[in-house]
Structure formats: C-alpha cells, structure tokens
Coordinates of C-alpha atoms and ligand atoms in Angstrom, one line a residue:
X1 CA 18.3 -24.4 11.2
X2 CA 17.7 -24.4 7.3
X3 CA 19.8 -22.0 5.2
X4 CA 18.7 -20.7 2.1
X5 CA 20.4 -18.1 -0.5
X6 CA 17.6 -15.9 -0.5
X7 CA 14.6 -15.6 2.4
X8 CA 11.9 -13.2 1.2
X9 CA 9.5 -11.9 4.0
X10 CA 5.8 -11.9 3.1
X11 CA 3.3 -13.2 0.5
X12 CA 2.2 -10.2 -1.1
X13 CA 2.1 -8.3 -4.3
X14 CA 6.0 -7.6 -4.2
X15 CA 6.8 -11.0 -2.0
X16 CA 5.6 -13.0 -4.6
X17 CA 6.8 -11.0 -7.5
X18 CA 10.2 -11.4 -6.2
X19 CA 9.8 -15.0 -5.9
X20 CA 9.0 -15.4 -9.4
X21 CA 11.5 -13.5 -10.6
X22 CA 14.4 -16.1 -8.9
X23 CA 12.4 -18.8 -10.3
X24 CA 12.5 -17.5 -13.7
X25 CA 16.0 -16.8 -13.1
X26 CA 16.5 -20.5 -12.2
X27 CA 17.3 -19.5 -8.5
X28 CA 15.4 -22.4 -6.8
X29 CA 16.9 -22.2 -3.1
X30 CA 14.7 -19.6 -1.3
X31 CA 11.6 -19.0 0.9
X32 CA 8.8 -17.4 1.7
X33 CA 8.5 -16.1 5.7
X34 CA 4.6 -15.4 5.9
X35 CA 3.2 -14.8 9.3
X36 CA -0.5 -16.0 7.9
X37 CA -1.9 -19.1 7.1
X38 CA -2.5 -18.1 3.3
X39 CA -0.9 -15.6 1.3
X40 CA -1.9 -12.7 -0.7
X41 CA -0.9 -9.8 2.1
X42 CA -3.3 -6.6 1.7
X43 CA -5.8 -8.6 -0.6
X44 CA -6.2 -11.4 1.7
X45 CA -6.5 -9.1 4.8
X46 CA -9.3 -6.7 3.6
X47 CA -12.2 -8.5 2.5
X48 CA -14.5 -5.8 3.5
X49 CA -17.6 -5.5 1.8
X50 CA -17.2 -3.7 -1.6
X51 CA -13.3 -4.3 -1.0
X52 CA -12.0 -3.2 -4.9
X53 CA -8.5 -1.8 -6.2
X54 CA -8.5 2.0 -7.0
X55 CA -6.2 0.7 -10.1
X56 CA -7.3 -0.5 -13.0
X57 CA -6.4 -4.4 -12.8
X58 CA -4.9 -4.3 -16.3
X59 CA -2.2 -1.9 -14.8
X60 CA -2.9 -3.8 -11.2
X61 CA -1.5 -6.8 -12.3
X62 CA 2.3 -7.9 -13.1
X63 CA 3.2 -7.3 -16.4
X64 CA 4.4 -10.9 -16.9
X65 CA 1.2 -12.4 -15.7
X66 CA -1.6 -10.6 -17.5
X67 CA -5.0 -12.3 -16.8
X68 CA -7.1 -11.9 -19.5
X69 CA -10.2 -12.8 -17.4
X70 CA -10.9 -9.4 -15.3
X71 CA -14.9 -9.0 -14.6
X72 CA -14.8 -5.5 -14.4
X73 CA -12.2 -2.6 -15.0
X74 CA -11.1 -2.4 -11.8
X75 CA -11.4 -5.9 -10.1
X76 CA -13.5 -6.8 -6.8
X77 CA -10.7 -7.9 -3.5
X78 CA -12.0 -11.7 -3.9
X79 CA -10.5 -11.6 -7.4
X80 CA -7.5 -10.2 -7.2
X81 CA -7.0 -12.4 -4.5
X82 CA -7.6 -15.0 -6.4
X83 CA -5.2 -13.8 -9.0
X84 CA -2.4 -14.5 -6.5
X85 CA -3.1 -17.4 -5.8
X86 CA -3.1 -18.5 -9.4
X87 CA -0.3 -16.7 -9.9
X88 CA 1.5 -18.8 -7.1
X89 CA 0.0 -21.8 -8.8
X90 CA 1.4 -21.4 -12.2
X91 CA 4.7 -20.1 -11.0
X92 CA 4.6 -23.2 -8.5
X93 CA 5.5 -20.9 -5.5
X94 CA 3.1 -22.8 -2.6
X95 CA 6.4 -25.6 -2.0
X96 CA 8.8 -22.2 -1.6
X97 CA 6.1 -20.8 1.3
X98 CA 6.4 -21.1 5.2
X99 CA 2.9 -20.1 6.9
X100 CA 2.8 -19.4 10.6
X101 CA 6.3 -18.3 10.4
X102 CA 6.2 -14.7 11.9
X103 CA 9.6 -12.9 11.8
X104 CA 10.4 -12.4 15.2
X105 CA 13.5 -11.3 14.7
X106 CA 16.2 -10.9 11.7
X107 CA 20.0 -10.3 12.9
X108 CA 23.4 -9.8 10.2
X109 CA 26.0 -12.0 11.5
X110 CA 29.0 -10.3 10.1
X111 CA 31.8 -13.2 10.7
X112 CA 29.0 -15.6 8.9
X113 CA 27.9 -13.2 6.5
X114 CA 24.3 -14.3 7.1
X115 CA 21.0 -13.3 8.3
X116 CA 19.9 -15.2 11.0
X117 CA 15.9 -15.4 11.0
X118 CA 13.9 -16.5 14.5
X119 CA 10.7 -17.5 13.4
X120 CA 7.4 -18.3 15.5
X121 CA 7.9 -21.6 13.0
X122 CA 12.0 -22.0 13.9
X123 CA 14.7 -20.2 12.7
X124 CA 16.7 -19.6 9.3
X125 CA 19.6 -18.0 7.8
X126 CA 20.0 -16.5 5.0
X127 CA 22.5 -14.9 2.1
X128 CA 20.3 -12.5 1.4
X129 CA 17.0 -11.1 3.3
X130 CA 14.1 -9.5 1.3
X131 CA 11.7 -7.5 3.2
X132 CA 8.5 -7.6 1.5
X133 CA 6.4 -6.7 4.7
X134 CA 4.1 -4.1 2.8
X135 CA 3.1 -0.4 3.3
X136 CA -0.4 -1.4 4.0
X137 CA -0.2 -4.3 6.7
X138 CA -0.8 -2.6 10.4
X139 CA -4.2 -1.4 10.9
X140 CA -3.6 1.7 13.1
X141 CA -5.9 1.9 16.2
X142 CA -6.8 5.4 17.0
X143 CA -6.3 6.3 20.8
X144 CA -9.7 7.1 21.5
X145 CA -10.2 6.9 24.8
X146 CA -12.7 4.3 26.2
X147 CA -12.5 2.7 22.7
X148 CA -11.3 -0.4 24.3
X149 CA -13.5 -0.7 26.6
X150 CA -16.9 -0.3 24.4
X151 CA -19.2 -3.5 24.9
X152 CA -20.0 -4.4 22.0
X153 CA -18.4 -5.7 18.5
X154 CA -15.8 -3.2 17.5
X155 CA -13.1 -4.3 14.7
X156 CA -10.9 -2.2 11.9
X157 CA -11.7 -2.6 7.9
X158 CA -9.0 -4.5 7.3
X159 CA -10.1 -7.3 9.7
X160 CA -13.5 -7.7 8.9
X161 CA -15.6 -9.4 11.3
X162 CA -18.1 -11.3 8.9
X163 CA -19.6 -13.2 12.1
X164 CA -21.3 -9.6 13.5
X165 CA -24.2 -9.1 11.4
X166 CA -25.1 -5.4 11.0
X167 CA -28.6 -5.6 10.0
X168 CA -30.4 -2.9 12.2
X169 CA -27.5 -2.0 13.7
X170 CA -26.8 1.4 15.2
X171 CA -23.5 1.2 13.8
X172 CA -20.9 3.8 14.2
X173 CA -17.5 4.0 11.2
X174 CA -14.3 6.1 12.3
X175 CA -12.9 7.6 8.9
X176 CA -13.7 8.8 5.9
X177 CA -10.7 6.9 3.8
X178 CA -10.2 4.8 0.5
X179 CA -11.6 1.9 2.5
X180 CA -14.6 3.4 4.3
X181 CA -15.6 4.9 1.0
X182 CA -15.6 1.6 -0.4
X183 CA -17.7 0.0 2.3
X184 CA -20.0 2.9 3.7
X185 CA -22.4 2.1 0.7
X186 CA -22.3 -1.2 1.2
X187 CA -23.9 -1.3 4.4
X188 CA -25.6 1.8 4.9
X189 CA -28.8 -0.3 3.5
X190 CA -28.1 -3.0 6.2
X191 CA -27.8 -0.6 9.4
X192 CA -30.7 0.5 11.1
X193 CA -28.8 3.9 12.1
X194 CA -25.1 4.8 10.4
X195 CA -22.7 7.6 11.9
X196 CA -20.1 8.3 10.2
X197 CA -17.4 10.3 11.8
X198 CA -15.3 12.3 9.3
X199 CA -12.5 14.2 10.6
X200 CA -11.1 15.3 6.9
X201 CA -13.2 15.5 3.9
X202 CA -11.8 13.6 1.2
X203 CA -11.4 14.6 -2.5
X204 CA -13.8 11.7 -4.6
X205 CA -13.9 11.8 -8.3
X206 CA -16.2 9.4 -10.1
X207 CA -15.5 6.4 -10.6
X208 CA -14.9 5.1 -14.8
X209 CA -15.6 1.3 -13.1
X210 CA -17.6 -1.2 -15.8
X211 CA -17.8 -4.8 -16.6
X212 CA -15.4 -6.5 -19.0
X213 CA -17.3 -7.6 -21.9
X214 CA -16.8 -10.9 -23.4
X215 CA -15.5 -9.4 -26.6
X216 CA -12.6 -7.6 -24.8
X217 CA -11.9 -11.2 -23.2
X218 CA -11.8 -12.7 -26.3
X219 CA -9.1 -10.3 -27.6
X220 CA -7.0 -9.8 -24.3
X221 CA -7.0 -13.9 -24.7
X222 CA -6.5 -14.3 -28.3
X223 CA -4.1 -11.3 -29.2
X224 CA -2.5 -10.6 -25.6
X225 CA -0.6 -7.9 -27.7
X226 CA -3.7 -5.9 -27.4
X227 CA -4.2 -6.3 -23.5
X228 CA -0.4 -4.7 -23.6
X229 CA -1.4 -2.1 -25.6
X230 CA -4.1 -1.2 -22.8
X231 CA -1.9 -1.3 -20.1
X232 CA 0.3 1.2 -21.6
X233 CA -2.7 3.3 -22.3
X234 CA -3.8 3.0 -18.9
X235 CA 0.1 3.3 -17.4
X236 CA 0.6 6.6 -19.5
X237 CA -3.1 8.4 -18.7
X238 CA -2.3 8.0 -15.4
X239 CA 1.0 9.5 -15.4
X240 CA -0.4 12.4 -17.5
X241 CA -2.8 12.7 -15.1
X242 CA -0.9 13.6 -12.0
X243 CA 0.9 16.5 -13.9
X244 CA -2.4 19.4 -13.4
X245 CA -2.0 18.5 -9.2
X246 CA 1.8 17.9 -8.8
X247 CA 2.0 21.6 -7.6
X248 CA -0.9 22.8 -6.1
X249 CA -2.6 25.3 -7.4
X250 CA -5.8 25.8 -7.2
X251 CA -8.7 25.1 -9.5
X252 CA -6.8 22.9 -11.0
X253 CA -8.6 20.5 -13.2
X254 CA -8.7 17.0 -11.0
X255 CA -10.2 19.6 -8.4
X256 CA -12.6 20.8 -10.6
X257 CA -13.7 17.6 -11.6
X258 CA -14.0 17.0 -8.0
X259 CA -15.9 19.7 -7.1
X260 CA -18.7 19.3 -9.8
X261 CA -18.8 15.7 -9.1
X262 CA -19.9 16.9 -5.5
X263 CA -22.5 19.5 -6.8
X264 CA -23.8 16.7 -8.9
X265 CA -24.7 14.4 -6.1
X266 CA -25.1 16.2 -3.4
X267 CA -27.9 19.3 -2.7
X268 CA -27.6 20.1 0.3
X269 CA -24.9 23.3 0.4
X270 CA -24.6 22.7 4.5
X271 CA -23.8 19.2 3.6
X272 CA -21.7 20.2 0.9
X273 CA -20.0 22.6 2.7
X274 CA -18.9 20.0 5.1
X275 CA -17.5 17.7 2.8
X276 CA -15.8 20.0 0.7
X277 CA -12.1 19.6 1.4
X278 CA -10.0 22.6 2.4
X279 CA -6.6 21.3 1.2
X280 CA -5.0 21.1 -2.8
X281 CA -6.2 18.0 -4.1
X282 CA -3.8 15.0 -4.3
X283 CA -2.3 16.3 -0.8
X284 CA -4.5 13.0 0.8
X285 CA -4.9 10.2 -1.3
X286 CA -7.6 10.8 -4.4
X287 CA -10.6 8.4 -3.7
X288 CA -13.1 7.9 -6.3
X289 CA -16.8 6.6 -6.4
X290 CA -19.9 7.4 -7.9
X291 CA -22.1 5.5 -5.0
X292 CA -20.4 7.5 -1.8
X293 CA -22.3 10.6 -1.6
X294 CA -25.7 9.5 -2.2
X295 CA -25.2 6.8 0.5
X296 CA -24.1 9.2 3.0
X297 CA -27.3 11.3 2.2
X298 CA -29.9 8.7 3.3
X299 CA -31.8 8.9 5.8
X300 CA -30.3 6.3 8.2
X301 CA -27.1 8.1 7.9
X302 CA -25.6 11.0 10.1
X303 CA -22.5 12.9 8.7
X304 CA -20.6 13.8 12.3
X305 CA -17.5 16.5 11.7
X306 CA -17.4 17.1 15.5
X307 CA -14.3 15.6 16.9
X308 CA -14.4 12.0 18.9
X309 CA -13.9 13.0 22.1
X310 CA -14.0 9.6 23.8
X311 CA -16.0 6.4 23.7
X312 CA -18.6 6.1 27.2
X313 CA -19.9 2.9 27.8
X314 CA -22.1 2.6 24.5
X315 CA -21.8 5.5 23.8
X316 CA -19.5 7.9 21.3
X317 CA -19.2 11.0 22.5
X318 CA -17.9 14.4 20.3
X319 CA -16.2 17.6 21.6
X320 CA -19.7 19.4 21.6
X321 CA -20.8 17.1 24.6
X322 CA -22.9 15.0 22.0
X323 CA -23.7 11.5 22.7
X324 CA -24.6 8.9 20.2
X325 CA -25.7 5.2 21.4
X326 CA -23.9 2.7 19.3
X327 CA -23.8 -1.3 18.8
X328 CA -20.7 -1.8 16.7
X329 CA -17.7 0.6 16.0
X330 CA -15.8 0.0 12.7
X331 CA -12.3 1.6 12.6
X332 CA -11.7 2.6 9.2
X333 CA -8.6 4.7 10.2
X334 CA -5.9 3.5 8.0
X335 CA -2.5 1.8 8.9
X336 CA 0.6 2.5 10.7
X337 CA 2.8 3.2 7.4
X338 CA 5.3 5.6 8.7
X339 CA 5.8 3.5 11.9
X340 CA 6.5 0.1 10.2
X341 CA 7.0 -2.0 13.5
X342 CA 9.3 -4.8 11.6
X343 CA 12.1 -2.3 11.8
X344 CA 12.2 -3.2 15.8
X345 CA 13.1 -6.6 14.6
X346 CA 16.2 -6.2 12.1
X347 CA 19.3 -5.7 13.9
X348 CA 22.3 -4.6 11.7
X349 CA 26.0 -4.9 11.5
X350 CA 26.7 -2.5 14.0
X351 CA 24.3 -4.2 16.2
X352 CA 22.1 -1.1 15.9
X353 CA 18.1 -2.0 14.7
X354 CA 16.7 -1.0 12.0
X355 CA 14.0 1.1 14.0
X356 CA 16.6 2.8 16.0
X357 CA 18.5 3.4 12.2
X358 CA 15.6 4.9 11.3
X359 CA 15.1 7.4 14.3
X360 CA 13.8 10.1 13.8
X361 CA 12.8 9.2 10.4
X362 CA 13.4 6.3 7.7
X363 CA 14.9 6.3 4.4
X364 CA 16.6 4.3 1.9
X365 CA 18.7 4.2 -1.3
X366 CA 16.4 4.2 -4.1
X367 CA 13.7 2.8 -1.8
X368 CA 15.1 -0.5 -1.5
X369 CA 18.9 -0.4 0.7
X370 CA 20.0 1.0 3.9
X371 CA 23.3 1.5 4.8
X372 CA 24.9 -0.8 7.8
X373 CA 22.2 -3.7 6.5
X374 CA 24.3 -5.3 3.9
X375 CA 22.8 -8.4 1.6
X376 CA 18.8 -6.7 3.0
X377 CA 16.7 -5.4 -0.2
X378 CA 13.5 -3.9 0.5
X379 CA 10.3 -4.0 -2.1
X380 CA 8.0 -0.5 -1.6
X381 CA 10.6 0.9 0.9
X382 CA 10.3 4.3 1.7
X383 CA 9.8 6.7 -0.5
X384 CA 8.5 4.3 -3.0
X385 CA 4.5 5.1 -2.6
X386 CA 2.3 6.2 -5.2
X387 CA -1.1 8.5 -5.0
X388 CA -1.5 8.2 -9.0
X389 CA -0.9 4.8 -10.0
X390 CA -0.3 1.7 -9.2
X391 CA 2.6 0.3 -7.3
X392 CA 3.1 -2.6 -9.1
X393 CA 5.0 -0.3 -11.5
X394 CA 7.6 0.7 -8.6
X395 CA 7.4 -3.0 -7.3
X396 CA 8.4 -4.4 -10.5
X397 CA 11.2 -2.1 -11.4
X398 CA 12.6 -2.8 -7.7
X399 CA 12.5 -6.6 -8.9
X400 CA 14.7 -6.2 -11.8
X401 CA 17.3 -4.0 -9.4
X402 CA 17.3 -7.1 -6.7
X403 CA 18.1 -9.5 -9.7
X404 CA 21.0 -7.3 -10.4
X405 CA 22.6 -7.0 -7.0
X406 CA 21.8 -10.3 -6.9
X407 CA 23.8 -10.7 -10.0
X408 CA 26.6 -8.7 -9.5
X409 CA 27.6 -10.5 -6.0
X410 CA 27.2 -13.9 -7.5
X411 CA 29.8 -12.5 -9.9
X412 CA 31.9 -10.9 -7.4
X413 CA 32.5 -13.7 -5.6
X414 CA 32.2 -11.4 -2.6
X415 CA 29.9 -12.6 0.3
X416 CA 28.2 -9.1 1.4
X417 CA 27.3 -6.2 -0.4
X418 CA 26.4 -2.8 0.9
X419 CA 25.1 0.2 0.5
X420 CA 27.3 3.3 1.3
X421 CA 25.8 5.9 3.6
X422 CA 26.6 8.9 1.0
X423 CA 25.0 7.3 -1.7
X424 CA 21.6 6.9 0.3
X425 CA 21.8 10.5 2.2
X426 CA 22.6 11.9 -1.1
X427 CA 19.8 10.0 -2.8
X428 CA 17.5 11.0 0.0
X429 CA 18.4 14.6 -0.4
X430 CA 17.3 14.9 -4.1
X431 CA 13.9 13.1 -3.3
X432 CA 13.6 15.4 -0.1
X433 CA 14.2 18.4 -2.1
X434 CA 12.1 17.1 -5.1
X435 CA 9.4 16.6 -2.9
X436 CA 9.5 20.2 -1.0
X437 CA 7.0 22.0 -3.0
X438 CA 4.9 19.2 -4.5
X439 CA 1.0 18.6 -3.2
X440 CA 2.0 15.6 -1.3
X441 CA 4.5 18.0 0.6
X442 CA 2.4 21.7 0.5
X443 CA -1.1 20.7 -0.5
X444 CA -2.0 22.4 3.2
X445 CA -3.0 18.8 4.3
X446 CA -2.1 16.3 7.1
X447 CA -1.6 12.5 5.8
X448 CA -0.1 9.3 6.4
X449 CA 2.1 10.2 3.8
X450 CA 4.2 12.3 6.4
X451 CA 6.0 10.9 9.3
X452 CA 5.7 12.5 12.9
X453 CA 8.7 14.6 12.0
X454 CA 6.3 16.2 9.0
X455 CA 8.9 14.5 6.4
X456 CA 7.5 12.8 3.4
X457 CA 8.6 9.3 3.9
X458 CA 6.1 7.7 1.8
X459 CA 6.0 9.0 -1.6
X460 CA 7.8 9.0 -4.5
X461 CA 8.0 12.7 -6.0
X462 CA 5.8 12.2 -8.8
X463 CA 6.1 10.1 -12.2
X464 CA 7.1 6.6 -12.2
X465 CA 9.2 6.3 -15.5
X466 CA 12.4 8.2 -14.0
X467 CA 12.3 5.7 -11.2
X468 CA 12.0 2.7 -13.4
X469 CA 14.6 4.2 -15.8
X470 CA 16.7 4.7 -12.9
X471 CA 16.6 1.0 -11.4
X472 CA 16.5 -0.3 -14.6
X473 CA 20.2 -1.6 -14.1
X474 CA 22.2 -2.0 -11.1
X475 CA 24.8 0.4 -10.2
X476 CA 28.0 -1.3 -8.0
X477 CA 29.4 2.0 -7.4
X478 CA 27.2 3.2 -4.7
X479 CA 27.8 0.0 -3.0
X480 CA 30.7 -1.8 -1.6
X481 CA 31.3 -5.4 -1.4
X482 CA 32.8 -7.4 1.3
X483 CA 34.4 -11.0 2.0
X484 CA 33.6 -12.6 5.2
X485 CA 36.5 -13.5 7.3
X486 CA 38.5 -16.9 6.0
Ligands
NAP501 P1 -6.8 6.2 5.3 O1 -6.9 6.6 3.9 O2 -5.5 6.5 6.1 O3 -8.0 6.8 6.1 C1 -8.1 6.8 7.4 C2 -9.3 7.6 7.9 O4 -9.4 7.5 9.3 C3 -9.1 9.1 7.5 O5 -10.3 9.7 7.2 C4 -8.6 9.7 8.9 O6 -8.9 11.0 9.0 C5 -9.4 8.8 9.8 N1 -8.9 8.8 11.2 C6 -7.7 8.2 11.5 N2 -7.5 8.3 12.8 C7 -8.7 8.9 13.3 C8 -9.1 9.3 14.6 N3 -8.3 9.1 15.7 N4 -10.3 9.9 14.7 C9 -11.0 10.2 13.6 N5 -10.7 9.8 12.4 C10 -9.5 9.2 12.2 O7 -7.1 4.6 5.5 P2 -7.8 3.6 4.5 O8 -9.1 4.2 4.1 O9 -7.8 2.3 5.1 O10 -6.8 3.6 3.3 C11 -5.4 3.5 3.5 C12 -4.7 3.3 2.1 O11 -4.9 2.0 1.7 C13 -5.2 4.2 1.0 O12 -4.7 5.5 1.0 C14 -4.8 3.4 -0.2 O13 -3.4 3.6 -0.5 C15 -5.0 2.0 0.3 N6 -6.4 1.5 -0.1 C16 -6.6 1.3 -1.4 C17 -7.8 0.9 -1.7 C18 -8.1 0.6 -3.1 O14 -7.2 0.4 -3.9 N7 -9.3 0.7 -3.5 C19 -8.8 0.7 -0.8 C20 -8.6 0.9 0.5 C21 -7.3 1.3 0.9 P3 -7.8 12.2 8.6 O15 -7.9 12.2 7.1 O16 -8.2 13.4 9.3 O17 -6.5 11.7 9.0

C-alpha cells in the first residue's frame, strides 16, 4: 500500500492540469490513477475520423502552456492529443502516472483521515483525492432493442474501430451530435449507402476553421505576448457571444445565423424542413460546420427522422414498419454525463456512496466539493459545463481553488477539511434559480444537459468570469476542518 498526499484520478485535460499545478507548487508526492494505458482522456478516446475541438485551440489550451505551433484555428484530435503529451513531457508528469490502474473503489477512513484507493493495479491511500474522471468519458449505449444482437461490426464514436473498413458499406450512424457532425462527412464518400438516423435536428453555424499561417507562428513564438492577446480576444467574443441566446427568444441573432446558414446549403425545403430545429438555439449544444449539410445531401445518403424502433437481424427497423439492410451501426449517441458511474465507487464518511449522495440528483459546492466527502475535490463537477466556451477556463480556475484548500489545510495543521452541507445547498440554490429561465433550462429542448429528474446538472448558468472571479481565492468559511483522532 503506497500513500501519497495527493492521488488525482484520470489523465485528462483537468487531471493533468492539476498535476502541474502541485508540481509548480513544489508538491512532488502525488499520482496519477488512469484506467488506460496512455493518457490524454477525451482526446485519446475519440479519434474518429475528422475528430476536431469546437474551441479555438488558442483558448483550448492551458493558459500556462501556450503552443505556438497550432495547424489550424481549431486543432485536429491527433494534435491536441499530442499537446498533452508534450505537455506531460515538459512538466515531467509520465514518472507521477499509474496506467491500468482503474479505480475500483475510493473509501474515507475517518479515524485515518485517508482515502483508501483499490485499484485493478493495487491499492493506495491518500490525503487528499481528486476526481478528474471527466464529463465526456462513458459512451452511452442507446437501448435499442436487438442492437446487441446485430451481426455485423457495430461500435460508438468514441471507440473507433479503425480495423472495419467502410468502403462500400451500407452503413447505418445513430445521432445527429457534435461528433457525428464531425465524422458524417468524412465517410459519407467511403460508404456505398449512409443512413443517418436523426432523432433532433441540431442548430449548425458555419464553421470560422483555417490554417495557421507561418507568420502568425512566427509571432505567437517570437512575441508570446501577442498569442495572449488572442486568447483574450477569443475568451471575451465568446463570452459576448452567448449573451443574444442566454434567454430564448426567438430570432435571436445566433439563430438567424443558423437558419441562413441552412438556406445557404441546403435546397431542398422538405429537407430543410426536417432539419430545422424546433427548440431556442443553445438549448442543445451549438455545433458548427460548413461541410455537414452538403454531405448529408448526396446521393448515397438517406436523412431517417422516423424513430428506431428496433434492430432485426441486419436490419434497422423505424416506427413506420420501414426496414433498412445494414453492415455496420455507428453509435454516435453521446455519453452518460448525468449518470457518472464513478459515484458507485466513492464511499463517504458516513459510509454512504457518492451515487447514493447524489440520488435523485448531484450537486456540489462550486462544482468542485460535496458535503460528507472531506479532503475529495472534483475538476468539471456538476454544474461546471459550458455550451459557449471552452472548459479549460472553468478547469483552470478550479485548479487555483484546489491549491488553496490545499493551502489552507497545510496551514491549519488540521488533517480533514470539509464542506458544510448549507454552504453547497445554498450554493446550489442560486445556480438552480439562475438557471430556471435560461435556454439551457427553457429553450423547449431535451439534452444531456438535464438529468432524469429534468434538473440542469451540467451547466454553468452562463458567463465564465463570475465563476473564475468567485474561485479565484479560497474561502475557509464554508468549510470546516477536522483533526483525526490522536
Ligand atoms: P450528443 O451531442 O449527446 O449527441 C448524441 C446524439 O445521439 C443526439 O443526436 C441524440 O439525439 C442521439 N441519440 C441518443 N440516443 C439515441 C437513441 N436512442 N436513438 C436515436 N438517437 C439517439 O453526443 P456527441 O455528439 O458525442 O457529443 C457529446 C458532447 O461531446 C458534445 O455536446 C460536446 O460537448 C462534446 N464534443 C465536442 C466535440 C468538439 O469539440 N468538436 C466533438 C464531439 C463531442 P437527441 O438530440 O434527440 O437526444
């Protein structure tokens, strides 16, 4: 059993960030938990073709590793993968990471003040536990039924197969999501026959995507003053941005952007009819792509707005009795976000789980504590999702409220440190209540940003700069601090 002050779970975005942020603090004695054999989290899972971040990467990237080497605007899966790992490399991270160790469980030991970690590679304790598991890291499987039972190659975007080759396929993709709108182009040229099922149009606005010119390089590498100046530019549009679709209203002027965009490229008005949305835009996530609707107009390619009724043999059938012959099914139907199956495996100090905590619905102080899980610190918690910007924003201002608690209970002398249960049902409140009449709450939609109770778990009510303001320093009165037992 190997102790360590601090054990972060996961390799991501926010894992990682964290990790750097003890180094550069001179806090040398933690780990990594990963449960895969390489790191990266969301960008190592998803390497589906056209696979690209919705964020520009000069925003998309921490603000204390700016890479002055972006190919394009908004950089390809491969690259910001590859980011990562440089990023691990230069903060020399890879020693601090334990692959194959899947959390199998995490439990508080009160009388130790500890967390004690079973992993599939042994088990750990810890002072303090950071879960940086991720919103986006549990494909969800529809329930279709006969789906597991089709014959042939069936797998979900964010587990490519690379080994089934599509070329004249008859190949059938479930959603119509940030991901299948990335990929549908891609290999709609490859299939012999494409069917793609859409059960809710999305919103697409056209994508500002271009190369990064040497020039701009040049100056992002020679004057990285400039490259900062960019970011903010980029960091303050967007938050401009999401003021015309806060509230819906209609007509506002992302949807009318939207809705010319779709007149532009697509003819058809049956066609366009169909993939014309019927909720405020914002309520779903806001894809965008110039290359989606003229791929979905060839001729190889069948909109289908019928509902899946089940899968028969080879077969896909809709509510209208339709059958369609298929060779390979591609799930592109999202992940379990609400759900978040690690909660099974915390147990608390009242020997309650985290899951069962968090019945009928989660929440957390300021996205990143939960009452009765003292010295636990979650990174994109709940209510710490964006649909305008990038997370990284909310991940990094998280870091520098973990460095605080961290702070204060080195300073306290205490062993455990808590959050009380007013502070986090009070905080929740105000979100709740911030969040009633916004799109993401009203926009006359159903997404993954609600939970099966219909709350907004997921989102956080709109700009990013009060929350960063707000976890800019750590505040001890909301929590309390405790000694273990002499
Ligand atoms: P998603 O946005 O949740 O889309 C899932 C799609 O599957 C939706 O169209 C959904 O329809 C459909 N679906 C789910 N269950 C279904 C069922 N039983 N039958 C028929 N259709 C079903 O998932 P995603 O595209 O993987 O994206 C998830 C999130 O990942 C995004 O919102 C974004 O935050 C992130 N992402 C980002 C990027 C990027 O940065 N470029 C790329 C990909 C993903 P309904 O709309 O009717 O539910």
């Amino acid at each position: 059993m190997t102790h360590h002050r601090v054990v972060i779970i996961g390799s991501g975005f926010s894992g990682l960030g964290m990790a750097i942020r003890l180094k550069q603090a001179g806090i040398e004695d933690f780990v990594i938990l990963e449960r895969a054999g390489d790191l990266g989290g969301t960008w190592r899972d998803n390497t589906y073709p056209g696979c690209q971040c919705d964020v520009e990467s000069n925003l998309y990237s921490y603000s204390f590793a700016p890479r002055a080497t972006w190919s394009r605007t908004y950089a390809p899966q491969a690259e910001i993968w590859d980011y990562l790992r440089e990023c691990a490399r230069k903060f020399a991270l890879e020693k601090h990471i334990r692959y194959q160790h899947e959390v199998q469980s995490a439990t508080w030991d009160d009388a130790a003040a500890r967390w004690r970690i079973e992993t599939a590679g042994g088990p750990f304790t810890a002072g303090v536990l950071v879960a940086a598991t991720g919103p986006l890291s549990e494909p969800s499987i529809p329930a279709i039924p006969g789906l597991n039972e089709f014959p042939g190659p069936r797998f979900h975007s964010a587990a490519w197969d690379h080994g089934v080759d599509l070329a004249g396929k008859r190949v059938a993709v479930i959603g119509t999501g940030a991901s299948a709108v990335q990929f549908v182009p891609r290999i709609q040229p490859e299939a012999a026959r494409l069917y793609l099922f859409q059960r809710t149009p999305p919103w697409v606005l056209p994508h500002r995507d271009r190369p990064v010119r040497g020039l701009a390089r040049a100056l992002y590498r020679t004057v990285p003053a400039w490259q900062r100046v960019v970011r903010s530019f980029v960091y303050w549009s967007r938050e401009l941005f999401v003021r015309p679709f806060m509230r819906p209203r209609p007509n506002s002027l992302p949807e009318r952007l939207a809705r010319t965009h779709l007149e532009r490229q697509v003819a058809d008005p049956g066609l366009r009819a169909r993939l014309a949305p019927s909720y405020a835009i914002g309520c779903k996530r806001i894809l965008i792509s110039n290359v989606y609707y003229p791929a979905i107009q060839q001729p190889n390619v069948e909109l289908v707005t019928d509902d899946i009724r089940e899968v028969r043999g080879r077969a896909i059938v809709t509510g209208d009795g339709h059958e369609r012959e298929v060779d390979v099914i591609i799930l592109a139907t999202g992940f379990r976000v609400t759900e978040m199956p690690f909660a099974s495996r915390v147990t608390g100090r009242d020997g309650k789980s985290l899951a069962d905590r968090w019945r009928p619905s989660p929440s957390a102080y300021r996205g990143v504590a939960v009452a009765g899980f003292p010295n636990l610190f979650f990174l994109l918690g709940p209510n710490t999702g964006l649909g305008h910007t990038s997370v990284l924003v909310m991940v990094e201002a998280q870091l520098r409220y973990v460095m605080g608690s961290l702070r204060h209970l080195e300073r306290s002398g205490m062993s455990a440190i808590e959050v009380r249960r007013e502070a986090q049902d009070g905080f929740d409140a105000e979100v709740q209540s911030r969040l009633r009449d916004t799109v993401w709450n009203a926009g006359g939609c159903r997404s993954w940003y609600l939970d099966s109770t219909g709350r907004n778990t997921t989102i956080w009510p709109g700009m990013t700069w009060p929350y960063v303001n707000m976890l800019r320093r750590f505040d001890p009165a909301a929590y309390h601090l405790s000694q273990r037992p002499a």
